[in-house]
PDB file of C-alpha atoms in Angstrom:
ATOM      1  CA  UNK A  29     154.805 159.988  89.629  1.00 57.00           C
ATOM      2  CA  UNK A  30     158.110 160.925  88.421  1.00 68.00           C
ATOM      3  CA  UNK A  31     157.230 164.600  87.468  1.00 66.00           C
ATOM      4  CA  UNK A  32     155.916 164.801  91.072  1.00 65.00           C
ATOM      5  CA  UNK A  33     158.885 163.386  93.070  1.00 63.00           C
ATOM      6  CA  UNK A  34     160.959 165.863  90.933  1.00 69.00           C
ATOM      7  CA  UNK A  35     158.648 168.603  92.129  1.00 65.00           C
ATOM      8  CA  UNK A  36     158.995 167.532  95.596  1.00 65.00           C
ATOM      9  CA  UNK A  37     162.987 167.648  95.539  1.00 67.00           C
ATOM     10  CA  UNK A  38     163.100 170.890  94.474  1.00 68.00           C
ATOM     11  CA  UNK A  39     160.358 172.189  97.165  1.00 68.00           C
ATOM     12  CA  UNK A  40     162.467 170.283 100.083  1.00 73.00           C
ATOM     13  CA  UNK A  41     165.549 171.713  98.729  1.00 75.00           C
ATOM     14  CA  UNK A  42     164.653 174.994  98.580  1.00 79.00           C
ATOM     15  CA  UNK A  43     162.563 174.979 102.339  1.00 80.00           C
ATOM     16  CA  UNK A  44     165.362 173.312 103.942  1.00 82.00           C
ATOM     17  CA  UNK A  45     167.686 176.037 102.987  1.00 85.00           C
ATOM     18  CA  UNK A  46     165.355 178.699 103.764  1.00 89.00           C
ATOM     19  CA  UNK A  47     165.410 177.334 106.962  1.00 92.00           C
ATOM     20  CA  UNK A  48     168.559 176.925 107.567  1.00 92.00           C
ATOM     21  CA  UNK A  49     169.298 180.560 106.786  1.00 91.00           C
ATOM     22  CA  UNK A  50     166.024 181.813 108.875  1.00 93.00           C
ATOM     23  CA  UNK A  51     167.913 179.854 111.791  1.00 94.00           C
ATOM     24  CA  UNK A  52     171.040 181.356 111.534  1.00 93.00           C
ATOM     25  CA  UNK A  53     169.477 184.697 110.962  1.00 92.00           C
ATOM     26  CA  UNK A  54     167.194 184.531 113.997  1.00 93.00           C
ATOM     27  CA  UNK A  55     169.350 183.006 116.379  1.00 93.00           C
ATOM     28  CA  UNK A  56     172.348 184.513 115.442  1.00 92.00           C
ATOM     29  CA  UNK A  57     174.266 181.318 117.732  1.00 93.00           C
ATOM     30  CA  UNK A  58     177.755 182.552 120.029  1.00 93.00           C
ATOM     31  CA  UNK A  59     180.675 180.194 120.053  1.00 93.00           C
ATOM     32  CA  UNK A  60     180.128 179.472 123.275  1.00 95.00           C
ATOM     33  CA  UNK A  61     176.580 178.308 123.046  1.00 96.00           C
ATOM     34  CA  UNK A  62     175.665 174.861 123.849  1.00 97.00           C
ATOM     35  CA  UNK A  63     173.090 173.761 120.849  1.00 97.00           C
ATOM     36  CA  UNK A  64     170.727 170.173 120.513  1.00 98.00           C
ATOM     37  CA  UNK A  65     169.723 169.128 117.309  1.00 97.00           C
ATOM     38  CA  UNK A  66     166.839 166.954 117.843  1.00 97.00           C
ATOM     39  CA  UNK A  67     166.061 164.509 115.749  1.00 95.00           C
ATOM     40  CA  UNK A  68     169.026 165.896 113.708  1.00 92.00           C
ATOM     41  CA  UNK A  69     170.924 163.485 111.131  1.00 89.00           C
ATOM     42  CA  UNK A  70     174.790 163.301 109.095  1.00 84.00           C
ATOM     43  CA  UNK A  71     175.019 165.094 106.345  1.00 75.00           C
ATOM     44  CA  UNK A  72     172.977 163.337 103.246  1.00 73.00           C
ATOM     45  CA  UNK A  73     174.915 163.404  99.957  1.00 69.00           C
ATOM     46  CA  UNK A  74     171.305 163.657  98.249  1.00 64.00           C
ATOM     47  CA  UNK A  75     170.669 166.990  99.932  1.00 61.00           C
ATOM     48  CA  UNK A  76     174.206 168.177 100.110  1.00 61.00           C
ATOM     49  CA  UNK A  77     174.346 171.097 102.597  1.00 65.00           C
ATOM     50  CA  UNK A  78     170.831 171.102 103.760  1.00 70.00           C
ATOM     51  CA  UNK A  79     171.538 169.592 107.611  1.00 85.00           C
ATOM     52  CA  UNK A  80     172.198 172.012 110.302  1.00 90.00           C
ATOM     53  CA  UNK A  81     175.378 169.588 110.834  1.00 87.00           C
ATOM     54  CA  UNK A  82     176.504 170.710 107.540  1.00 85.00           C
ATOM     55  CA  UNK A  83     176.619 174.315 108.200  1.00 86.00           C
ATOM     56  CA  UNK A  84     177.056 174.821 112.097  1.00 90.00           C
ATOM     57  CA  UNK A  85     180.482 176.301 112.272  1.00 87.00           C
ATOM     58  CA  UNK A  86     180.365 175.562 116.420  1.00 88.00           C
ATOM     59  CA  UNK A  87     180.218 171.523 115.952  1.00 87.00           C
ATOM     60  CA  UNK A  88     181.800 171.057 119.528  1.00 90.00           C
ATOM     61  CA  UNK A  89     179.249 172.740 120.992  1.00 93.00           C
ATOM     62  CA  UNK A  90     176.454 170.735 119.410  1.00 95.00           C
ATOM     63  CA  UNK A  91     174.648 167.678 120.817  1.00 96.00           C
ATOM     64  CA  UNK A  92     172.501 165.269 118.179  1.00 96.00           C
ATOM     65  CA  UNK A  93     170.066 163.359 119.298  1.00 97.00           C
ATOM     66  CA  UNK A  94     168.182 160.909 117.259  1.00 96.00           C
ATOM     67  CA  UNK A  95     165.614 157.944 118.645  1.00 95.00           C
ATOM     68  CA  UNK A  96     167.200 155.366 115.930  1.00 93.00           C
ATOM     69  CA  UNK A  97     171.355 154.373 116.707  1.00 94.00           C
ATOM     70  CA  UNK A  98     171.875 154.164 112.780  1.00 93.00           C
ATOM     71  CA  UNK A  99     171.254 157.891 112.407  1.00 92.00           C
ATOM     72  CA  UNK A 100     173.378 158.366 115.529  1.00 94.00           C
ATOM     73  CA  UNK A 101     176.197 156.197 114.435  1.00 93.00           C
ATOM     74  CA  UNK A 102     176.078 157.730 111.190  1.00 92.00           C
ATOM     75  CA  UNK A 103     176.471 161.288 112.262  1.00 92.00           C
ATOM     76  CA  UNK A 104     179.099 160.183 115.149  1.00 91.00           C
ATOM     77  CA  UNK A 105     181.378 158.897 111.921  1.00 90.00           C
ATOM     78  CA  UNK A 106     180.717 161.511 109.695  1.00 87.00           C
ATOM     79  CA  UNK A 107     181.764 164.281 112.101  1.00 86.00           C
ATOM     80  CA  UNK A 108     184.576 162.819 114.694  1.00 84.00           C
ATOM     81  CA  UNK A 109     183.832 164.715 117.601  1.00 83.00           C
ATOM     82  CA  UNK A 110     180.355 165.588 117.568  1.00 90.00           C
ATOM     83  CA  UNK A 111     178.311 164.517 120.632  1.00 94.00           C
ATOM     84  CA  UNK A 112     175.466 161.778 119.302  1.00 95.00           C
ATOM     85  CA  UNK A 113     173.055 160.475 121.569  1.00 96.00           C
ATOM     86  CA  UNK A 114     170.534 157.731 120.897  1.00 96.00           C
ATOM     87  CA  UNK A 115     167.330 159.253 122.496  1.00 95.00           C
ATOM     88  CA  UNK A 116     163.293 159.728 123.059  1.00 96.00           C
ATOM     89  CA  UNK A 117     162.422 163.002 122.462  1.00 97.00           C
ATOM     90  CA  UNK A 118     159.491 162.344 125.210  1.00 97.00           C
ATOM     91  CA  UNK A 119     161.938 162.308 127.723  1.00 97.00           C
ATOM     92  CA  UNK A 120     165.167 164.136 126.853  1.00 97.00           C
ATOM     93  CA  UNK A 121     168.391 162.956 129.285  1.00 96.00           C
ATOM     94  CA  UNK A 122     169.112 166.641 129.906  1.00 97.00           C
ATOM     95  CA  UNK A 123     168.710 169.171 132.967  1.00 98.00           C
ATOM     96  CA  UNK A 124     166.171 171.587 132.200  1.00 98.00           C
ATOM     97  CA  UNK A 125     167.432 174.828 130.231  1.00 98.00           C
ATOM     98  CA  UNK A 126     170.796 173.028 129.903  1.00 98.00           C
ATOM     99  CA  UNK A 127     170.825 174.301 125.970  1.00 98.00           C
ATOM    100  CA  UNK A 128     170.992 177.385 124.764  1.00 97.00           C
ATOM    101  CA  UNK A 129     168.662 176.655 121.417  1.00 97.00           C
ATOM    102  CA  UNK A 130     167.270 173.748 119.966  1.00 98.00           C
ATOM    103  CA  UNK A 131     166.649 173.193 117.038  1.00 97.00           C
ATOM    104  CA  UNK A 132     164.237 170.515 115.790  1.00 97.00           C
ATOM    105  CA  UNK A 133     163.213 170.178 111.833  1.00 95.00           C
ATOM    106  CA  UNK A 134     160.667 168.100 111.155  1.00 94.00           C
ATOM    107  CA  UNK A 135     159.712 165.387 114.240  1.00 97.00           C
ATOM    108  CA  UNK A 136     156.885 166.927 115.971  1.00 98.00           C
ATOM    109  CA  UNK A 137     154.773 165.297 113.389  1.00 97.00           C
ATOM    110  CA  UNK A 138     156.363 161.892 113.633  1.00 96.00           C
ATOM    111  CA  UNK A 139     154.806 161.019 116.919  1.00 97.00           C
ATOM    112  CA  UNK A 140     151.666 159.439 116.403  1.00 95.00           C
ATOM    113  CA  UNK A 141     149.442 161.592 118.434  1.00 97.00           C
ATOM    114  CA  UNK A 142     148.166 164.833 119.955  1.00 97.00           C
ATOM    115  CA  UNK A 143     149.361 163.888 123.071  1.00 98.00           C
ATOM    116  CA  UNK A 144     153.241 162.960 122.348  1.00 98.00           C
ATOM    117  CA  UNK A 145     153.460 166.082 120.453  1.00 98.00           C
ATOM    118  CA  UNK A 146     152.326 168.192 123.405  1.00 98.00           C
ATOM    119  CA  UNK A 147     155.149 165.864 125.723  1.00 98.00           C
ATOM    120  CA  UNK A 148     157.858 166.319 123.028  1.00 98.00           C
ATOM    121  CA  UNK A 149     157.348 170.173 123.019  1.00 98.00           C
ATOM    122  CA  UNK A 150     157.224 170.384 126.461  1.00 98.00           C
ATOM    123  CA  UNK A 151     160.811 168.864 126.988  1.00 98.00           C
ATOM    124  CA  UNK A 152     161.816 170.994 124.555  1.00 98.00           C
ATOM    125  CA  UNK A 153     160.475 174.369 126.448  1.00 98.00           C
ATOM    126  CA  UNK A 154     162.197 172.533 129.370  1.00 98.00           C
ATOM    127  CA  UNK A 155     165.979 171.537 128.299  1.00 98.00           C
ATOM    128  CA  UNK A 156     166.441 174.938 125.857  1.00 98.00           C
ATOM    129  CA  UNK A 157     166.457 178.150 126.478  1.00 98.00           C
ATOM    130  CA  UNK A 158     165.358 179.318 122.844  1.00 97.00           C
ATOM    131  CA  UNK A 159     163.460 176.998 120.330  1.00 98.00           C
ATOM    132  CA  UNK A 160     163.561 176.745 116.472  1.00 97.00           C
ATOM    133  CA  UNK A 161     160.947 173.914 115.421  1.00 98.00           C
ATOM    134  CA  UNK A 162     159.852 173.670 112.069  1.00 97.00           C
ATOM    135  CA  UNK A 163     156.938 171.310 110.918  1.00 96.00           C
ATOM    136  CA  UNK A 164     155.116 170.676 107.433  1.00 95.00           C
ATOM    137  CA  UNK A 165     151.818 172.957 106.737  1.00 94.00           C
ATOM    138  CA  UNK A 166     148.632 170.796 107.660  1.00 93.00           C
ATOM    139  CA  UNK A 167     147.000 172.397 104.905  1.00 91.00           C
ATOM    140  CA  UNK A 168     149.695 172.672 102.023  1.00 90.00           C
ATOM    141  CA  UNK A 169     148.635 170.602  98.950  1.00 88.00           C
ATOM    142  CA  UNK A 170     151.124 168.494  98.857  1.00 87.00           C
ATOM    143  CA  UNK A 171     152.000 165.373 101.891  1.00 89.00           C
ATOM    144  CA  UNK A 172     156.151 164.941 101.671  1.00 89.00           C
ATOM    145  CA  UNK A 173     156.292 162.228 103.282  1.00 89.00           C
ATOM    146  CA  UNK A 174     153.578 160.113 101.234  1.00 89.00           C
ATOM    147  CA  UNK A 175     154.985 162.437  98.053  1.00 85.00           C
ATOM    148  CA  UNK A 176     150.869 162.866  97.795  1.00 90.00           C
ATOM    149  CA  UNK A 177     149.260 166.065  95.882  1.00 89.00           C
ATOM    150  CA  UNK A 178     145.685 167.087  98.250  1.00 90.00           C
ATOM    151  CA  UNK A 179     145.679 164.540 100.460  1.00 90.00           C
ATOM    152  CA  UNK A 180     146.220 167.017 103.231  1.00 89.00           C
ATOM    153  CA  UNK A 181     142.812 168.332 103.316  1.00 89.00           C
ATOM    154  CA  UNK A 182     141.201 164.595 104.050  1.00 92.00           C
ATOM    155  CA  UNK A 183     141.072 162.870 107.815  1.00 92.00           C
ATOM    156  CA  UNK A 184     144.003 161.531 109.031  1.00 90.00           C
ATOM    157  CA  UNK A 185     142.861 158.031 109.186  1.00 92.00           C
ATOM    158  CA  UNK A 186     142.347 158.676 104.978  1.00 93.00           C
ATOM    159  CA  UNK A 187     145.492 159.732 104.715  1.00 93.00           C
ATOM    160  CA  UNK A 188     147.070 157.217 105.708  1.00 92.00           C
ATOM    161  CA  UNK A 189     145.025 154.845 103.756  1.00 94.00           C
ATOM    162  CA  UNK A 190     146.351 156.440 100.473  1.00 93.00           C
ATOM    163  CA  UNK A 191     149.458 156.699 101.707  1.00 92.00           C
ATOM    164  CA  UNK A 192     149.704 152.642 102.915  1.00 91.00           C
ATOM    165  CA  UNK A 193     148.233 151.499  99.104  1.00 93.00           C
ATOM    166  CA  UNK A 194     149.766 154.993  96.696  1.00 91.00           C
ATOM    167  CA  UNK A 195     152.474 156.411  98.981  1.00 90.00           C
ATOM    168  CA  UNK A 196     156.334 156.729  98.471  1.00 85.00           C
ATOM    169  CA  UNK A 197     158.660 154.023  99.865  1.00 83.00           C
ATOM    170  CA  UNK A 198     161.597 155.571 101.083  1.00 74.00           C
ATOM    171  CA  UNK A 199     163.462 152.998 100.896  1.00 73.00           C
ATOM    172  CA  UNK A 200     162.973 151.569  98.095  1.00 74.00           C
ATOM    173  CA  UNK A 201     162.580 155.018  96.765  1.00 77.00           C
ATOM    174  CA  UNK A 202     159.463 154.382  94.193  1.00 81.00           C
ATOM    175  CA  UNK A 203     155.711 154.722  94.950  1.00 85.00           C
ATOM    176  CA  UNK A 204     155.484 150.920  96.381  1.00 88.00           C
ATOM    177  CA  UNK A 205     151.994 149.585  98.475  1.00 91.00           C
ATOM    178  CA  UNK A 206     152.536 148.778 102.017  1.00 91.00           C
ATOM    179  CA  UNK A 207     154.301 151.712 103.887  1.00 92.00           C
ATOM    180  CA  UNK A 208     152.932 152.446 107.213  1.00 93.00           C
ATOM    181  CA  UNK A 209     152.185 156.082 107.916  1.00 93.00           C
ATOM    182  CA  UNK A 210     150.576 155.897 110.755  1.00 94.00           C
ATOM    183  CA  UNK A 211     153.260 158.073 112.597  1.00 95.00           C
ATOM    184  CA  UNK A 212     152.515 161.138 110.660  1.00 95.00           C
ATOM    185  CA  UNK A 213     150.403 163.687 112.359  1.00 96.00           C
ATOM    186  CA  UNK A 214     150.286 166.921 110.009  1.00 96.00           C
ATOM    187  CA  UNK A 215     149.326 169.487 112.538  1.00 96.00           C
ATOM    188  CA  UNK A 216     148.465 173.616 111.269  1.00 95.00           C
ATOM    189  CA  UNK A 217     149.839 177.113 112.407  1.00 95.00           C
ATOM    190  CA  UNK A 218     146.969 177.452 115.117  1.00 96.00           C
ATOM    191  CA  UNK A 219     147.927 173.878 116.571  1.00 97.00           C
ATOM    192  CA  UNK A 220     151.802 174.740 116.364  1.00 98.00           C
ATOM    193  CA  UNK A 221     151.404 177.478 118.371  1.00 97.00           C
ATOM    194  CA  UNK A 222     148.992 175.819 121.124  1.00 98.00           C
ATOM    195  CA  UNK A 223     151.860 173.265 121.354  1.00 98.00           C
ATOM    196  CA  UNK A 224     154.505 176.175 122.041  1.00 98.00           C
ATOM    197  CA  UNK A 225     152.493 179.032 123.771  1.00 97.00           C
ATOM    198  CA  UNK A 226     153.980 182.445 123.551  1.00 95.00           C
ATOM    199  CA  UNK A 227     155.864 181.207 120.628  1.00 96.00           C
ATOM    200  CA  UNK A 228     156.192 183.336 117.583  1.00 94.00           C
ATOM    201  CA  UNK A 229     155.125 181.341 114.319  1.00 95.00           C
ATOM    202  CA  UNK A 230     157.031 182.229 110.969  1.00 92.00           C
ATOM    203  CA  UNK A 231     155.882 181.216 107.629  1.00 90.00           C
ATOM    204  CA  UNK A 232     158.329 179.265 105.028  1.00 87.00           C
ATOM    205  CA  UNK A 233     157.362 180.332 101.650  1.00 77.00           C
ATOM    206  CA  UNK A 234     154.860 183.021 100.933  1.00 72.00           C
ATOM    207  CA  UNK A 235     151.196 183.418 101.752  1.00 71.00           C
ATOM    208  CA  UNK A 236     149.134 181.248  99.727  1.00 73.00           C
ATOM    209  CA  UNK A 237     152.327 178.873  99.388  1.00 79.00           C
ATOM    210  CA  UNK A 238     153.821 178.093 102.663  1.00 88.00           C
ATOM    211  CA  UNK A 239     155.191 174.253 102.453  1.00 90.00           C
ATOM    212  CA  UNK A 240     156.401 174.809 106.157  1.00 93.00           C
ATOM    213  CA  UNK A 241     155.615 176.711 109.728  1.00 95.00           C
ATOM    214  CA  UNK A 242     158.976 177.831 112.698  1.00 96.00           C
ATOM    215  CA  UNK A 243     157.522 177.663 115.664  1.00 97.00           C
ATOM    216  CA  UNK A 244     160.654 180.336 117.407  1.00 97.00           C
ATOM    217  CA  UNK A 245     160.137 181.112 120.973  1.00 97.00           C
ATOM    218  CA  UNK A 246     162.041 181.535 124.366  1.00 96.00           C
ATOM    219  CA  UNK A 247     164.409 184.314 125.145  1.00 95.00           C
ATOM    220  CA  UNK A 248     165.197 185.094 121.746  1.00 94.00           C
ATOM    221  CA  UNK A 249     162.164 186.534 121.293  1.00 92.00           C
ATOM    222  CA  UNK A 250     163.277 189.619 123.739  1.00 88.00           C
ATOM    223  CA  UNK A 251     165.824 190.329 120.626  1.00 77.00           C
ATOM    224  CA  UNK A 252     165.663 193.336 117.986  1.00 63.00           C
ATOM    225  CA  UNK A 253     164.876 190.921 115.439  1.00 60.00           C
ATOM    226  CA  UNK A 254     161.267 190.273 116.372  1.00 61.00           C
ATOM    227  CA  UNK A 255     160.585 194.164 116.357  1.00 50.00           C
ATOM    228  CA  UNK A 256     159.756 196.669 113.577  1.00 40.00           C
ATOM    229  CA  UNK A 257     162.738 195.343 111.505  1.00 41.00           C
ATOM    230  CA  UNK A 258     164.284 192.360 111.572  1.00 42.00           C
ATOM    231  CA  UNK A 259     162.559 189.826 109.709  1.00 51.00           C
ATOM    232  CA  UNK A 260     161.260 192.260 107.828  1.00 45.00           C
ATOM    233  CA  UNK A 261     164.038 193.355 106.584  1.00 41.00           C
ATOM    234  CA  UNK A 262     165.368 189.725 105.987  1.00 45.00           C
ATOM    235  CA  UNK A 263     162.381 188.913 104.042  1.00 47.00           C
ATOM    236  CA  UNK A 264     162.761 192.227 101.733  1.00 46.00           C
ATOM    237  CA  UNK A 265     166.664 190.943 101.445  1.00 42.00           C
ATOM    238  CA  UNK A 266     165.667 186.946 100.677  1.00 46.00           C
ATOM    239  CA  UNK A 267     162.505 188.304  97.891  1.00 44.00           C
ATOM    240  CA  UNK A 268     164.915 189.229  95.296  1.00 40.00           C
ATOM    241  CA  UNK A 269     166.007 185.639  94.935  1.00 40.00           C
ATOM    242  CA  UNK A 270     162.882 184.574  95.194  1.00 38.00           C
ATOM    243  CA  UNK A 271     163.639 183.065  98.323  1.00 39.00           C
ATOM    244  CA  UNK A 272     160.657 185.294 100.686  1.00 35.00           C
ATOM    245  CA  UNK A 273     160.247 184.603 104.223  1.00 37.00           C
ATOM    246  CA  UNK A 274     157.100 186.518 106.289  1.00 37.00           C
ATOM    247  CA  UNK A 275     156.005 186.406 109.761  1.00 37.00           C
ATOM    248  CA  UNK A 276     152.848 184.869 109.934  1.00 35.00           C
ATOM    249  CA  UNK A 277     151.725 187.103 113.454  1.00 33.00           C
ATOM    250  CA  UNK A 278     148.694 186.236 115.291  1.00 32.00           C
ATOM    251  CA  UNK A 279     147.722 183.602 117.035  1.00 30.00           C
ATOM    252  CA  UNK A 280     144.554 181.883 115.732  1.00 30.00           C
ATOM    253  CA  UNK A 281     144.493 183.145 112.097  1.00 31.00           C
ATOM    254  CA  UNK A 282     143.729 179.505 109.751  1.00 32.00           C
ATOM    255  CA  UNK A 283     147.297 178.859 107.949  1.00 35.00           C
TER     256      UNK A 283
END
């Protein structure tokens, strides 16, 4: 088990920084834009520099939100200023396109079911103008939150099983019996993009290894960036390091 939480680390660590540079790359944010982090949290000395709140150079322009007031209280102290609000993501406090972009990594599949993941995503289509959502692959062969190899490809109701009597404990941080996954809905690229039509869905890795979908969508798709170049280009730029992003284009096509 050791081997594989190691293995996990360094696929979180290097997703959530390929993320973080997709969203800066794509979205390209102005001073003067007004920005929610949903479901965003402080900065994590475990995974130094892998929050958006760690890199966002426009911090007084950026509202938090997070359902649990620990997360919020921690974020409010680490970064004196920054807006934090203790909030349900199926019912934002916010007018609607009252953001600019929001950006959301991984909560649409904390939520139980189908139907608060179509809710959540529509209040996000509602209060932003521009979406980034990212979510784990339904079919990658690996769970992160259970820290389970292949469990992906059984029922739901299975999963969780395993995950309750094998899973990790995150807070005890160990594989410990008795966690209660039944929050996690894993959902694929087909179902990501029937919960934000008209979306554009980008892959995280490389085919054949994608450990994460973007679900990017609203008025920056009108930019030069979804054209001929663009993230093309960025994913010719990123390969040398090893690093490859691709747009995964299509609607429909089995992740």
């Amino acid at each position: 088990m050791g081997l594989m939480n190691r293995l996990f680390h360094v696929v979180s660590d290097r997703s959530r920084q390929r993320k973080l540079d997709l969203f800066f790359h794509i979205m390209k944010p102005a001073p003067e834009w007004r920005l929610l982090d949903l479901g965003g949290e402080a900065p994590n000395e475990h995974q130094p520099h892998k929050q958006l709140l760690d890199t966002y150079p426009h911090r007084d322009r950026l509202v938090l939100v997070n359902l649990f007031y620990p997360n919020v209280k921690r974020a409010a102290e680490a970064l004196p200023g920054l807006t934090a609000v203790c909030g349900n993501g199926l019912q934002l406090p916010f007018a609607d396109k009252s953001f600019d972009v929001c950006y959301c990594n991984a909560v649409v599949e904390h939520l139980f079911s189908e139907a608060n993941q179509k809710v959540f995503a529509a209040e996000i289509m509602r209060v932003a103008k521009s979406w980034f959502v990212t979510t784990p692959n339904r079919w990658f062969p690996f769970e992160p939150h259970m820290r389970l190899p292949f469990i992906t490809w059984l029922p739901q109701k299975w999963q969780h099983r395993l995950g309750y009597h094998f899973g990790y404990h995150h807070l005890r941080k160990r594989y410990k019996k008795g966690t209660d996954f039944s929050e996690v809905r894993l959902i694929s690229r087909r179902q990501l993009k029937a919960l934000f039509p008209g979306s554009q869905v980008i892959r995280n890795g490389t085919v054949g290894f994608t450990p994460t979908f973007i679900a990017v969508g609203g008025e920056v798709l009108n930019r030069e960036v979804f054209g001929e170049e663009g993230i093309d280009v960025f994913q010719k730029s990123q390969a040398g390091n090893q690093q490859v992003l691709g747009l995964a284009g299509g609607a429909g096509r089995k992740p």
